[in-house]
PDB file of N, CA and C in Angstrom:
ATOM      1  N   MET A 143     -57.679 -17.683  47.750  1.00  0.00           N
ATOM      2  CA  MET A 143     -56.466 -17.609  48.533  1.00  0.00           C
ATOM      3  C   MET A 143     -55.977 -19.019  48.816  1.00  0.00           C
ATOM      4  N   SER A 144     -54.700 -19.213  48.669  1.00  0.00           N
ATOM      5  CA  SER A 144     -54.099 -20.516  48.859  1.00  0.00           C
ATOM      6  C   SER A 144     -54.230 -20.983  50.306  1.00  0.00           C
ATOM      7  N   ASN A 145     -54.415 -22.280  50.463  1.00  0.00           N
ATOM      8  CA  ASN A 145     -54.472 -22.843  51.810  1.00  0.00           C
ATOM      9  C   ASN A 145     -53.125 -22.731  52.515  1.00  0.00           C
ATOM     10  N   LYS A 146     -52.045 -22.530  51.750  1.00  0.00           N
ATOM     11  CA  LYS A 146     -50.715 -22.405  52.329  1.00  0.00           C
ATOM     12  C   LYS A 146     -50.529 -21.064  53.026  1.00  0.00           C
ATOM     13  N   ARG A 147     -51.310 -20.070  52.654  1.00  0.00           N
ATOM     14  CA  ARG A 147     -51.171 -18.723  53.203  1.00  0.00           C
ATOM     15  C   ARG A 147     -51.955 -18.617  54.501  1.00  0.00           C
ATOM     16  N   ARG A 148     -51.276 -18.232  55.567  1.00  0.00           N
ATOM     17  CA  ARG A 148     -51.925 -18.112  56.871  1.00  0.00           C
ATOM     18  C   ARG A 148     -52.395 -16.681  57.059  1.00  0.00           C
ATOM     19  N   LEU A 149     -53.697 -16.509  57.265  1.00  0.00           N
ATOM     20  CA  LEU A 149     -54.260 -15.203  57.564  1.00  0.00           C
ATOM     21  C   LEU A 149     -54.706 -15.197  59.009  1.00  0.00           C
ATOM     22  N   LYS A 150     -54.328 -14.144  59.712  1.00  0.00           N
ATOM     23  CA  LYS A 150     -54.728 -13.999  61.104  1.00  0.00           C
ATOM     24  C   LYS A 150     -55.359 -12.616  61.236  1.00  0.00           C
ATOM     25  N   TYR A 151     -56.613 -12.567  61.708  1.00  0.00           N
ATOM     26  CA  TYR A 151     -57.285 -11.274  61.886  1.00  0.00           C
ATOM     27  C   TYR A 151     -56.409 -10.363  62.730  1.00  0.00           C
ATOM     28  N   HIS A 152     -56.294  -9.104  62.298  1.00  0.00           N
ATOM     29  CA  HIS A 152     -55.490  -8.127  63.032  1.00  0.00           C
ATOM     30  C   HIS A 152     -56.340  -6.965  63.527  1.00  0.00           C
ATOM     31  N   HIS A 153     -57.110  -6.332  62.619  1.00  0.00           N
ATOM     32  CA  HIS A 153     -57.968  -5.221  63.028  1.00  0.00           C
ATOM     33  C   HIS A 153     -58.936  -4.861  61.913  1.00  0.00           C
ATOM     34  N   VAL A 154     -59.880  -3.989  62.250  1.00  0.00           N
ATOM     35  CA  VAL A 154     -60.748  -3.377  61.258  1.00  0.00           C
ATOM     36  C   VAL A 154     -60.509  -1.873  61.356  1.00  0.00           C
ATOM     37  N   GLY A 155     -60.294  -1.243  60.210  1.00  0.00           N
ATOM     38  CA  GLY A 155     -60.074   0.199  60.158  1.00  0.00           C
ATOM     39  C   GLY A 155     -61.327   0.893  59.668  1.00  0.00           C
ATOM     40  N   ILE A 156     -61.807   1.865  60.415  1.00  0.00           N
ATOM     41  CA  ILE A 156     -63.054   2.541  60.080  1.00  0.00           C
ATOM     42  C   ILE A 156     -62.783   4.026  59.840  1.00  0.00           C
ATOM     43  N   PRO A 157     -63.061   4.504  58.625  1.00  0.00           N
ATOM     44  CA  PRO A 157     -62.875   5.933  58.353  1.00  0.00           C
ATOM     45  C   PRO A 157     -63.862   6.786  59.154  1.00  0.00           C
ATOM     46  N   THR A 158     -63.388   7.947  59.595  1.00  0.00           N
ATOM     47  CA  THR A 158     -64.242   8.910  60.285  1.00  0.00           C
ATOM     48  C   THR A 158     -63.788  10.306  59.883  1.00  0.00           C
ATOM     49  N   ASP A 159     -64.685  11.269  60.008  1.00  0.00           N
ATOM     50  CA  ASP A 159     -64.304  12.656  59.730  1.00  0.00           C
ATOM     51  C   ASP A 159     -64.272  13.480  61.017  1.00  0.00           C
ATOM     52  N   LYS A 160     -64.458  12.812  62.161  1.00  0.00           N
ATOM     53  CA  LYS A 160     -64.455  13.499  63.455  1.00  0.00           C
ATOM     54  C   LYS A 160     -63.214  13.112  64.254  1.00  0.00           C
ATOM     55  N   PRO A 161     -62.572  14.088  64.918  1.00  0.00           N
ATOM     56  CA  PRO A 161     -61.423  13.755  65.774  1.00  0.00           C
ATOM     57  C   PRO A 161     -61.824  12.753  66.859  1.00  0.00           C
ATOM     58  N   VAL A 162     -60.914  11.835  67.168  1.00  0.00           N
ATOM     59  CA  VAL A 162     -61.146  10.817  68.186  1.00  0.00           C
ATOM     60  C   VAL A 162     -60.073  10.992  69.259  1.00  0.00           C
ATOM     61  N   LYS A 163     -60.500  10.969  70.512  1.00  0.00           N
ATOM     62  CA  LYS A 163     -59.577  11.139  71.637  1.00  0.00           C
ATOM     63  C   LYS A 163     -58.445  10.118  71.543  1.00  0.00           C
ATOM     64  N   GLY A 164     -57.211  10.613  71.676  1.00  0.00           N
ATOM     65  CA  GLY A 164     -56.048   9.744  71.677  1.00  0.00           C
ATOM     66  C   GLY A 164     -55.461   9.451  70.311  1.00  0.00           C
ATOM     67  N   GLU A 165     -56.003  10.071  69.259  1.00  0.00           N
ATOM     68  CA  GLU A 165     -55.495   9.763  67.923  1.00  0.00           C
ATOM     69  C   GLU A 165     -54.049  10.239  67.753  1.00  0.00           C
ATOM     70  N   GLU A 166     -53.317   9.506  66.925  1.00  0.00           N
ATOM     71  CA  GLU A 166     -51.941   9.833  66.594  1.00  0.00           C
ATOM     72  C   GLU A 166     -51.867  10.202  65.127  1.00  0.00           C
ATOM     73  N   TYR A 167     -50.934  11.093  64.799  1.00  0.00           N
ATOM     74  CA  TYR A 167     -50.799  11.595  63.434  1.00  0.00           C
ATOM     75  C   TYR A 167     -49.644  10.903  62.721  1.00  0.00           C
ATOM     76  N   LEU A 168     -49.891  10.441  61.499  1.00  0.00           N
ATOM     77  CA  LEU A 168     -48.847   9.906  60.628  1.00  0.00           C
ATOM     78  C   LEU A 168     -48.648  10.914  59.500  1.00  0.00           C
ATOM     79  N   ALA A 169     -47.652  11.782  59.651  1.00  0.00           N
ATOM     80  CA  ALA A 169     -47.443  12.900  58.724  1.00  0.00           C
ATOM     81  C   ALA A 169     -47.214  12.443  57.286  1.00  0.00           C
ATOM     82  N   GLU A 170     -46.470  11.362  57.090  1.00  0.00           N
ATOM     83  CA  GLU A 170     -46.170  10.886  55.738  1.00  0.00           C
ATOM     84  C   GLU A 170     -47.435  10.535  54.960  1.00  0.00           C
ATOM     85  N   TYR A 171     -48.457  10.056  55.673  1.00  0.00           N
ATOM     86  CA  TYR A 171     -49.700   9.626  55.032  1.00  0.00           C
ATOM     87  C   TYR A 171     -50.836  10.634  55.207  1.00  0.00           C
ATOM     88  N   LYS A 172     -50.600  11.670  56.011  1.00  0.00           N
ATOM     89  CA  LYS A 172     -51.585  12.710  56.288  1.00  0.00           C
ATOM     90  C   LYS A 172     -52.878  12.114  56.843  1.00  0.00           C
ATOM     91  N   LEU A 173     -52.696  11.302  57.891  1.00  0.00           N
ATOM     92  CA  LEU A 173     -53.848  10.680  58.536  1.00  0.00           C
ATOM     93  C   LEU A 173     -53.634  10.572  60.029  1.00  0.00           C
ATOM     94  N   TYR A 174     -54.759  10.476  60.726  1.00  0.00           N
ATOM     95  CA  TYR A 174     -54.787  10.249  62.163  1.00  0.00           C
ATOM     96  C   TYR A 174     -55.370   8.860  62.390  1.00  0.00           C
ATOM     97  N   HIS A 175     -54.882   8.171  63.414  1.00  0.00           N
ATOM     98  CA  HIS A 175     -55.447   6.861  63.727  1.00  0.00           C
ATOM     99  C   HIS A 175     -55.410   6.639  65.223  1.00  0.00           C
ATOM    100  N   CYS A 176     -56.318   5.813  65.707  1.00  0.00           N
ATOM    101  CA  CYS A 176     -56.308   5.455  67.129  1.00  0.00           C
ATOM    102  C   CYS A 176     -57.275   4.320  67.399  1.00  0.00           C
ATOM    103  N   GLY A 177     -57.116   3.743  68.580  1.00  0.00           N
ATOM    104  CA  GLY A 177     -58.067   2.758  69.070  1.00  0.00           C
ATOM    105  C   GLY A 177     -57.602   1.332  69.017  1.00  0.00           C
ATOM    106  N   TYR A 178     -56.719   1.006  68.085  1.00  0.00           N
ATOM    107  CA  TYR A 178     -56.343  -0.392  67.922  1.00  0.00           C
ATOM    108  C   TYR A 178     -55.771  -0.982  69.213  1.00  0.00           C
ATOM    109  N   GLU A 179     -54.858  -0.256  69.844  1.00  0.00           N
ATOM    110  CA  GLU A 179     -54.193  -0.786  71.034  1.00  0.00           C
ATOM    111  C   GLU A 179     -55.142  -0.956  72.220  1.00  0.00           C
ATOM    112  N   THR A 180     -56.217  -0.189  72.263  1.00  0.00           N
ATOM    113  CA  THR A 180     -57.121  -0.235  73.413  1.00  0.00           C
ATOM    114  C   THR A 180     -58.418  -0.999  73.140  1.00  0.00           C
ATOM    115  N   SER A 181     -58.631  -1.416  71.918  1.00  0.00           N
ATOM    116  CA  SER A 181     -59.866  -2.112  71.559  1.00  0.00           C
ATOM    117  C   SER A 181     -59.694  -3.619  71.676  1.00  0.00           C
ATOM    118  N   GLU A 182     -60.560  -4.222  72.424  1.00  0.00           N
ATOM    119  CA  GLU A 182     -60.534  -5.679  72.585  1.00  0.00           C
ATOM    120  C   GLU A 182     -60.688  -6.393  71.245  1.00  0.00           C
ATOM    121  N   TYR A 183     -61.360  -5.747  70.292  1.00  0.00           N
ATOM    122  CA  TYR A 183     -61.658  -6.373  69.005  1.00  0.00           C
ATOM    123  C   TYR A 183     -60.843  -5.802  67.856  1.00  0.00           C
ATOM    124  N   GLY A 184     -59.864  -4.955  68.156  1.00  0.00           N
ATOM    125  CA  GLY A 184     -59.005  -4.412  67.111  1.00  0.00           C
ATOM    126  C   GLY A 184     -59.696  -3.387  66.240  1.00  0.00           C
ATOM    127  N   ILE A 185     -60.486  -2.505  66.838  1.00  0.00           N
ATOM    128  CA  ILE A 185     -61.147  -1.452  66.064  1.00  0.00           C
ATOM    129  C   ILE A 185     -60.230  -0.239  66.029  1.00  0.00           C
ATOM    130  N   GLU A 186     -59.913   0.199  64.824  1.00  0.00           N
ATOM    131  CA  GLU A 186     -59.036   1.351  64.631  1.00  0.00           C
ATOM    132  C   GLU A 186     -59.795   2.428  63.866  1.00  0.00           C
ATOM    133  N   TRP A 187     -59.808   3.638  64.415  1.00  0.00           N
ATOM    134  CA  TRP A 187     -60.446   4.775  63.751  1.00  0.00           C
ATOM    135  C   TRP A 187     -59.412   5.485  62.900  1.00  0.00           C
ATOM    136  N   MET A 188     -59.783   5.844  61.680  1.00  0.00           N
ATOM    137  CA  MET A 188     -58.886   6.481  60.719  1.00  0.00           C
ATOM    138  C   MET A 188     -59.515   7.792  60.255  1.00  0.00           C
ATOM    139  N   ARG A 189     -58.764   8.889  60.421  1.00  0.00           N
ATOM    140  CA  ARG A 189     -59.248  10.196  59.950  1.00  0.00           C
ATOM    141  C   ARG A 189     -58.196  10.752  58.993  1.00  0.00           C
ATOM    142  N   TYR A 190     -58.631  11.093  57.797  1.00  0.00           N
ATOM    143  CA  TYR A 190     -57.731  11.497  56.725  1.00  0.00           C
ATOM    144  C   TYR A 190     -57.820  12.993  56.439  1.00  0.00           C
ATOM    145  N   GLU A 191     -56.667  13.632  56.218  1.00  0.00           N
ATOM    146  CA  GLU A 191     -56.669  15.022  55.786  1.00  0.00           C
ATOM    147  C   GLU A 191     -57.149  15.081  54.334  1.00  0.00           C
ATOM    148  N   LYS A 192     -57.648  16.240  53.931  1.00  0.00           N
ATOM    149  CA  LYS A 192     -58.186  16.385  52.573  1.00  0.00           C
ATOM    150  C   LYS A 192     -57.163  16.041  51.497  1.00  0.00           C
ATOM    151  N   ASP A 193     -55.887  16.333  51.740  1.00  0.00           N
ATOM    152  CA  ASP A 193     -54.859  16.063  50.736  1.00  0.00           C
ATOM    153  C   ASP A 193     -54.088  14.763  51.004  1.00  0.00           C
ATOM    154  N   CYS A 194     -54.682  13.862  51.766  1.00  0.00           N
ATOM    155  CA  CYS A 194     -54.083  12.555  52.015  1.00  0.00           C
ATOM    156  C   CYS A 194     -53.873  11.845  50.672  1.00  0.00           C
ATOM    157  N   PRO A 195     -52.668  11.312  50.435  1.00  0.00           N
ATOM    158  CA  PRO A 195     -52.369  10.701  49.134  1.00  0.00           C
ATOM    159  C   PRO A 195     -52.902   9.283  48.940  1.00  0.00           C
ATOM    160  N   LEU A 196     -53.531   8.703  49.936  1.00  0.00           N
ATOM    161  CA  LEU A 196     -54.004   7.323  49.824  1.00  0.00           C
ATOM    162  C   LEU A 196     -55.215   7.228  48.902  1.00  0.00           C
ATOM    163  N   PRO A 197     -55.459   6.044  48.331  1.00  0.00           N
ATOM    164  CA  PRO A 197     -56.601   5.866  47.432  1.00  0.00           C
ATOM    165  C   PRO A 197     -57.937   6.178  48.120  1.00  0.00           C
ATOM    166  N   GLU A 198     -58.861   6.714  47.356  1.00  0.00           N
ATOM    167  CA  GLU A 198     -60.182   7.093  47.865  1.00  0.00           C
ATOM    168  C   GLU A 198     -60.887   5.906  48.522  1.00  0.00           C
ATOM    169  N   ILE A 199     -60.740   4.724  47.965  1.00  0.00           N
ATOM    170  CA  ILE A 199     -61.403   3.537  48.516  1.00  0.00           C
ATOM    171  C   ILE A 199     -60.949   3.277  49.960  1.00  0.00           C
ATOM    172  N   VAL A 200     -59.691   3.546  50.268  1.00  0.00           N
ATOM    173  CA  VAL A 200     -59.165   3.347  51.621  1.00  0.00           C
ATOM    174  C   VAL A 200     -59.695   4.420  52.560  1.00  0.00           C
ATOM    175  N   LYS A 201     -59.866   5.625  52.027  1.00  0.00           N
ATOM    176  CA  LYS A 201     -60.319   6.745  52.861  1.00  0.00           C
ATOM    177  C   LYS A 201     -61.820   6.735  53.118  1.00  0.00           C
ATOM    178  N   THR A 202     -62.584   5.957  52.367  1.00  0.00           N
ATOM    179  CA  THR A 202     -64.045   6.022  52.472  1.00  0.00           C
ATOM    180  C   THR A 202     -64.733   4.714  52.854  1.00  0.00           C
ATOM    181  N   ILE A 203     -64.052   3.599  52.708  1.00  0.00           N
ATOM    182  CA  ILE A 203     -64.668   2.295  52.996  1.00  0.00           C
ATOM    183  C   ILE A 203     -63.862   1.605  54.104  1.00  0.00           C
ATOM    184  N   PRO A 204     -64.515   1.060  55.128  1.00  0.00           N
ATOM    185  CA  PRO A 204     -63.780   0.329  56.167  1.00  0.00           C
ATOM    186  C   PRO A 204     -62.956  -0.807  55.558  1.00  0.00           C
ATOM    187  N   HIS A 205     -61.836  -1.092  56.194  1.00  0.00           N
ATOM    188  CA  HIS A 205     -60.994  -2.196  55.725  1.00  0.00           C
ATOM    189  C   HIS A 205     -60.780  -3.209  56.844  1.00  0.00           C
ATOM    190  N   VAL A 206     -60.532  -4.444  56.441  1.00  0.00           N
ATOM    191  CA  VAL A 206     -60.163  -5.503  57.371  1.00  0.00           C
ATOM    192  C   VAL A 206     -58.679  -5.769  57.153  1.00  0.00           C
ATOM    193  N   ALA A 207     -57.944  -5.944  58.252  1.00  0.00           N
ATOM    194  CA  ALA A 207     -56.511  -6.198  58.167  1.00  0.00           C
ATOM    195  C   ALA A 207     -56.194  -7.590  58.695  1.00  0.00           C
ATOM    196  N   PHE A 208     -55.283  -8.255  57.986  1.00  0.00           N
ATOM    197  CA  PHE A 208     -54.850  -9.589  58.367  1.00  0.00           C
ATOM    198  C   PHE A 208     -53.337  -9.611  58.502  1.00  0.00           C
ATOM    199  N   GLU A 209     -52.855 -10.291  59.520  1.00  0.00           N
ATOM    200  CA  GLU A 209     -51.426 -10.506  59.670  1.00  0.00           C
ATOM    201  C   GLU A 209     -51.032 -11.682  58.790  1.00  0.00           C
ATOM    202  N   VAL A 210     -49.946 -11.522  58.052  1.00  0.00           N
ATOM    203  CA  VAL A 210     -49.454 -12.578  57.161  1.00  0.00           C
ATOM    204  C   VAL A 210     -47.976 -12.823  57.437  1.00  0.00           C
ATOM    205  N   ASP A 211     -47.518 -13.999  57.061  1.00  0.00           N
ATOM    206  CA  ASP A 211     -46.106 -14.347  57.240  1.00  0.00           C
ATOM    207  C   ASP A 211     -45.228 -13.694  56.174  1.00  0.00           C
ATOM    208  N   ASP A 212     -45.759 -13.567  54.946  1.00  0.00           N
ATOM    209  CA  ASP A 212     -44.984 -13.028  53.826  1.00  0.00           C
ATOM    210  C   ASP A 212     -45.880 -12.099  53.012  1.00  0.00           C
ATOM    211  N   ILE A 213     -45.692 -10.812  53.177  1.00  0.00           N
ATOM    212  CA  ILE A 213     -46.560  -9.836  52.524  1.00  0.00           C
ATOM    213  C   ILE A 213     -46.463  -9.901  51.010  1.00  0.00           C
ATOM    214  N   PHE A 214     -45.278 -10.190  50.494  1.00  0.00           N
ATOM    215  CA  PHE A 214     -45.105 -10.240  49.042  1.00  0.00           C
ATOM    216  C   PHE A 214     -45.831 -11.436  48.441  1.00  0.00           C
ATOM    217  N   GLU A 215     -45.864 -12.526  49.159  1.00  0.00           N
ATOM    218  CA  GLU A 215     -46.630 -13.698  48.721  1.00  0.00           C
ATOM    219  C   GLU A 215     -48.132 -13.401  48.816  1.00  0.00           C
ATOM    220  N   ALA A 216     -48.550 -12.696  49.869  1.00  0.00           N
ATOM    221  CA  ALA A 216     -49.964 -12.394  50.083  1.00  0.00           C
ATOM    222  C   ALA A 216     -50.544 -11.513  48.975  1.00  0.00           C
ATOM    223  N   ILE A 217     -49.742 -10.594  48.426  1.00  0.00           N
ATOM    224  CA  ILE A 217     -50.267  -9.682  47.399  1.00  0.00           C
ATOM    225  C   ILE A 217     -50.037 -10.182  45.975  1.00  0.00           C
ATOM    226  N   LYS A 218     -49.297 -11.256  45.836  1.00  0.00           N
ATOM    227  CA  LYS A 218     -48.989 -11.787  44.511  1.00  0.00           C
ATOM    228  C   LYS A 218     -50.279 -12.115  43.754  1.00  0.00           C
ATOM    229  N   GLY A 219     -50.422 -11.540  42.557  1.00  0.00           N
ATOM    230  CA  GLY A 219     -51.588 -11.806  41.714  1.00  0.00           C
ATOM    231  C   GLY A 219     -52.839 -11.036  42.111  1.00  0.00           C
ATOM    232  N   LYS A 220     -52.735 -10.152  43.105  1.00  0.00           N
ATOM    233  CA  LYS A 220     -53.888  -9.379  43.588  1.00  0.00           C
ATOM    234  C   LYS A 220     -53.862  -7.971  43.010  1.00  0.00           C
ATOM    235  N   LYS A 221     -54.973  -7.268  43.111  1.00  0.00           N
ATOM    236  CA  LYS A 221     -55.052  -5.872  42.686  1.00  0.00           C
ATOM    237  C   LYS A 221     -54.504  -5.013  43.830  1.00  0.00           C
ATOM    238  N   VAL A 222     -53.228  -4.687  43.756  1.00  0.00           N
ATOM    239  CA  VAL A 222     -52.560  -3.926  44.809  1.00  0.00           C
ATOM    240  C   VAL A 222     -52.905  -2.444  44.653  1.00  0.00           C
ATOM    241  N   ILE A 223     -53.426  -1.846  45.721  1.00  0.00           N
ATOM    242  CA  ILE A 223     -53.773  -0.421  45.674  1.00  0.00           C
ATOM    243  C   ILE A 223     -52.829   0.430  46.530  1.00  0.00           C
ATOM    244  N   ILE A 224     -52.124  -0.183  47.473  1.00  0.00           N
ATOM    245  CA  ILE A 224     -51.043   0.471  48.203  1.00  0.00           C
ATOM    246  C   ILE A 224     -49.900  -0.539  48.284  1.00  0.00           C
ATOM    247  N   GLU A 225     -48.786  -0.187  47.674  1.00  0.00           N
ATOM    248  CA  GLU A 225     -47.617  -1.065  47.643  1.00  0.00           C
ATOM    249  C   GLU A 225     -47.063  -1.263  49.062  1.00  0.00           C
ATOM    250  N   PRO A 226     -46.312  -2.351  49.276  1.00  0.00           N
ATOM    251  CA  PRO A 226     -45.713  -2.577  50.591  1.00  0.00           C
ATOM    252  C   PRO A 226     -44.906  -1.367  51.054  1.00  0.00           C
ATOM    253  N   ASN A 227     -45.098  -1.011  52.325  1.00  0.00           N
ATOM    254  CA  ASN A 227     -44.408   0.126  52.931  1.00  0.00           C
ATOM    255  C   ASN A 227     -44.351  -0.110  54.429  1.00  0.00           C
ATOM    256  N   SER A 228     -43.597   0.740  55.123  1.00  0.00           N
ATOM    257  CA  SER A 228     -43.419   0.561  56.556  1.00  0.00           C
ATOM    258  C   SER A 228     -43.849   1.826  57.300  1.00  0.00           C
ATOM    259  N   PRO A 229     -45.137   1.895  57.700  1.00  0.00           N
ATOM    260  CA  PRO A 229     -45.617   3.083  58.408  1.00  0.00           C
ATOM    261  C   PRO A 229     -45.157   3.164  59.855  1.00  0.00           C
ATOM    262  N   SER A 230     -44.700   2.042  60.413  1.00  0.00           N
ATOM    263  CA  SER A 230     -44.180   2.037  61.784  1.00  0.00           C
ATOM    264  C   SER A 230     -43.080   0.987  61.871  1.00  0.00           C
ATOM    265  N   GLU A 231     -42.160   1.216  62.780  1.00  0.00           N
ATOM    266  CA  GLU A 231     -41.021   0.324  62.918  1.00  0.00           C
ATOM    267  C   GLU A 231     -41.473  -1.109  63.195  1.00  0.00           C
ATOM    268  N   GLY A 232     -40.919  -2.028  62.437  1.00  0.00           N
ATOM    269  CA  GLY A 232     -41.216  -3.439  62.631  1.00  0.00           C
ATOM    270  C   GLY A 232     -42.394  -3.971  61.837  1.00  0.00           C
ATOM    271  N   ASN A 233     -43.095  -3.107  61.092  1.00  0.00           N
ATOM    272  CA  ASN A 233     -44.262  -3.546  60.329  1.00  0.00           C
ATOM    273  C   ASN A 233     -44.123  -3.202  58.852  1.00  0.00           C
ATOM    274  N   ILE A 234     -44.556  -4.114  58.001  1.00  0.00           N
ATOM    275  CA  ILE A 234     -44.697  -3.837  56.576  1.00  0.00           C
ATOM    276  C   ILE A 234     -46.180  -4.028  56.270  1.00  0.00           C
ATOM    277  N   VAL A 235     -46.777  -3.067  55.572  1.00  0.00           N
ATOM    278  CA  VAL A 235     -48.200  -3.168  55.222  1.00  0.00           C
ATOM    279  C   VAL A 235     -48.381  -2.961  53.725  1.00  0.00           C
ATOM    280  N   ALA A 236     -49.464  -3.510  53.207  1.00  0.00           N
ATOM    281  CA  ALA A 236     -49.873  -3.306  51.824  1.00  0.00           C
ATOM    282  C   ALA A 236     -51.386  -3.468  51.776  1.00  0.00           C
ATOM    283  N   PHE A 237     -52.019  -2.819  50.796  1.00  0.00           N
ATOM    284  CA  PHE A 237     -53.461  -2.940  50.618  1.00  0.00           C
ATOM    285  C   PHE A 237     -53.754  -3.504  49.247  1.00  0.00           C
ATOM    286  N   ILE A 238     -54.786  -4.332  49.194  1.00  0.00           N
ATOM    287  CA  ILE A 238     -55.329  -4.804  47.932  1.00  0.00           C
ATOM    288  C   ILE A 238     -56.803  -4.410  47.881  1.00  0.00           C
ATOM    289  N   GLU A 239     -57.375  -4.509  46.699  1.00  0.00           N
ATOM    290  CA  GLU A 239     -58.821  -4.344  46.560  1.00  0.00           C
ATOM    291  C   GLU A 239     -59.404  -5.701  46.224  1.00  0.00           C
ATOM    292  N   GLU A 240     -60.400  -6.104  46.973  1.00  0.00           N
ATOM    293  CA  GLU A 240     -61.066  -7.395  46.771  1.00  0.00           C
ATOM    294  C   GLU A 240     -62.569  -7.180  46.771  1.00  0.00           C
ATOM    295  N   ASN A 241     -63.219  -7.460  45.653  1.00  0.00           N
ATOM    296  CA  ASN A 241     -64.668  -7.283  45.524  1.00  0.00           C
ATOM    297  C   ASN A 241     -65.125  -5.888  45.931  1.00  0.00           C
ATOM    298  N   GLY A 242     -64.342  -4.868  45.564  1.00  0.00           N
ATOM    299  CA  GLY A 242     -64.718  -3.488  45.841  1.00  0.00           C
ATOM    300  C   GLY A 242     -64.419  -3.002  47.240  1.00  0.00           C
ATOM    301  N   ALA A 243     -63.700  -3.804  48.026  1.00  0.00           N
ATOM    302  CA  ALA A 243     -63.367  -3.414  49.395  1.00  0.00           C
ATOM    303  C   ALA A 243     -61.853  -3.435  49.591  1.00  0.00           C
ATOM    304  N   PRO A 244     -61.334  -2.515  50.415  1.00  0.00           N
ATOM    305  CA  PRO A 244     -59.900  -2.545  50.716  1.00  0.00           C
ATOM    306  C   PRO A 244     -59.589  -3.601  51.780  1.00  0.00           C
ATOM    307  N   ILE A 245     -58.504  -4.323  51.553  1.00  0.00           N
ATOM    308  CA  ILE A 245     -58.010  -5.327  52.493  1.00  0.00           C
ATOM    309  C   ILE A 245     -56.557  -4.981  52.782  1.00  0.00           C
ATOM    310  N   GLU A 246     -56.197  -4.969  54.052  1.00  0.00           N
ATOM    311  CA  GLU A 246     -54.813  -4.679  54.441  1.00  0.00           C
ATOM    312  C   GLU A 246     -54.132  -5.956  54.881  1.00  0.00           C
ATOM    313  N   PHE A 247     -52.889  -6.109  54.447  1.00  0.00           N
ATOM    314  CA  PHE A 247     -52.035  -7.189  54.934  1.00  0.00           C
ATOM    315  C   PHE A 247     -50.908  -6.559  55.742  1.00  0.00           C
ATOM    316  N   ILE A 248     -50.571  -7.186  56.862  1.00  0.00           N
ATOM    317  CA  ILE A 248     -49.513  -6.702  57.748  1.00  0.00           C
ATOM    318  C   ILE A 248     -48.536  -7.831  58.005  1.00  0.00           C
ATOM    319  N   GLN A 249     -47.278  -7.543  57.757  1.00  0.00           N
ATOM    320  CA  GLN A 249     -46.221  -8.473  58.118  1.00  0.00           C
ATOM    321  C   GLN A 249     -45.463  -7.852  59.277  1.00  0.00           C
ATOM    322  N   ILE A 250     -45.444  -8.540  60.398  1.00  0.00           N
ATOM    323  CA  ILE A 250     -44.762  -8.031  61.588  1.00  0.00           C
ATOM    324  C   ILE A 250     -43.405  -8.680  61.674  1.00  0.00           C
ATOM    325  N   ARG A 251     -42.388  -7.843  61.645  1.00  0.00           N
ATOM    326  CA  ARG A 251     -41.016  -8.367  61.742  1.00  0.00           C
ATOM    327  C   ARG A 251     -40.765  -8.803  63.174  1.00  0.00           C
ATOM    328  N   LYS A 252     -40.365 -10.013  63.323  1.00  0.00           N
ATOM    329  CA  LYS A 252     -40.154 -10.576  64.676  1.00  0.00           C
ATOM    330  C   LYS A 252     -38.695 -10.518  65.046  1.00  0.00           C
TER     331      LYS A 252
END
C-alpha cells in the first residue's frame, strides 16, 4: 500500500449466526448488523440470511474496515470482491480480498 494512502481503523466486522440485541436489517444486502455505534473498539456483529448475495468470504471470515479519503484509489490494483456502493447515506464502501481475508474500505462523505 502506498505511503500516500491514509488508512484509519474504522471497525472489525464479525460474522455470527445468532441474533444480537439491537441489530438493524439492511434489506438490499439481506443482512443484520449491530454494535459498531456502541462499541468502544468498533466491533460490529454481522448476521447474514441464507440467500444473502455477498461473497462467501465476507459472510464467513471477520473483516477489518479502514476509512480512506478516496475509495477508488484505495481499491486500484486490488482484488475487488464487492464493488463500491452506498449501504447508508453519506458512506461509500468496497471490499477487497487480501491474503485470503476480506478488507473493507469506507469513504465518508463530509
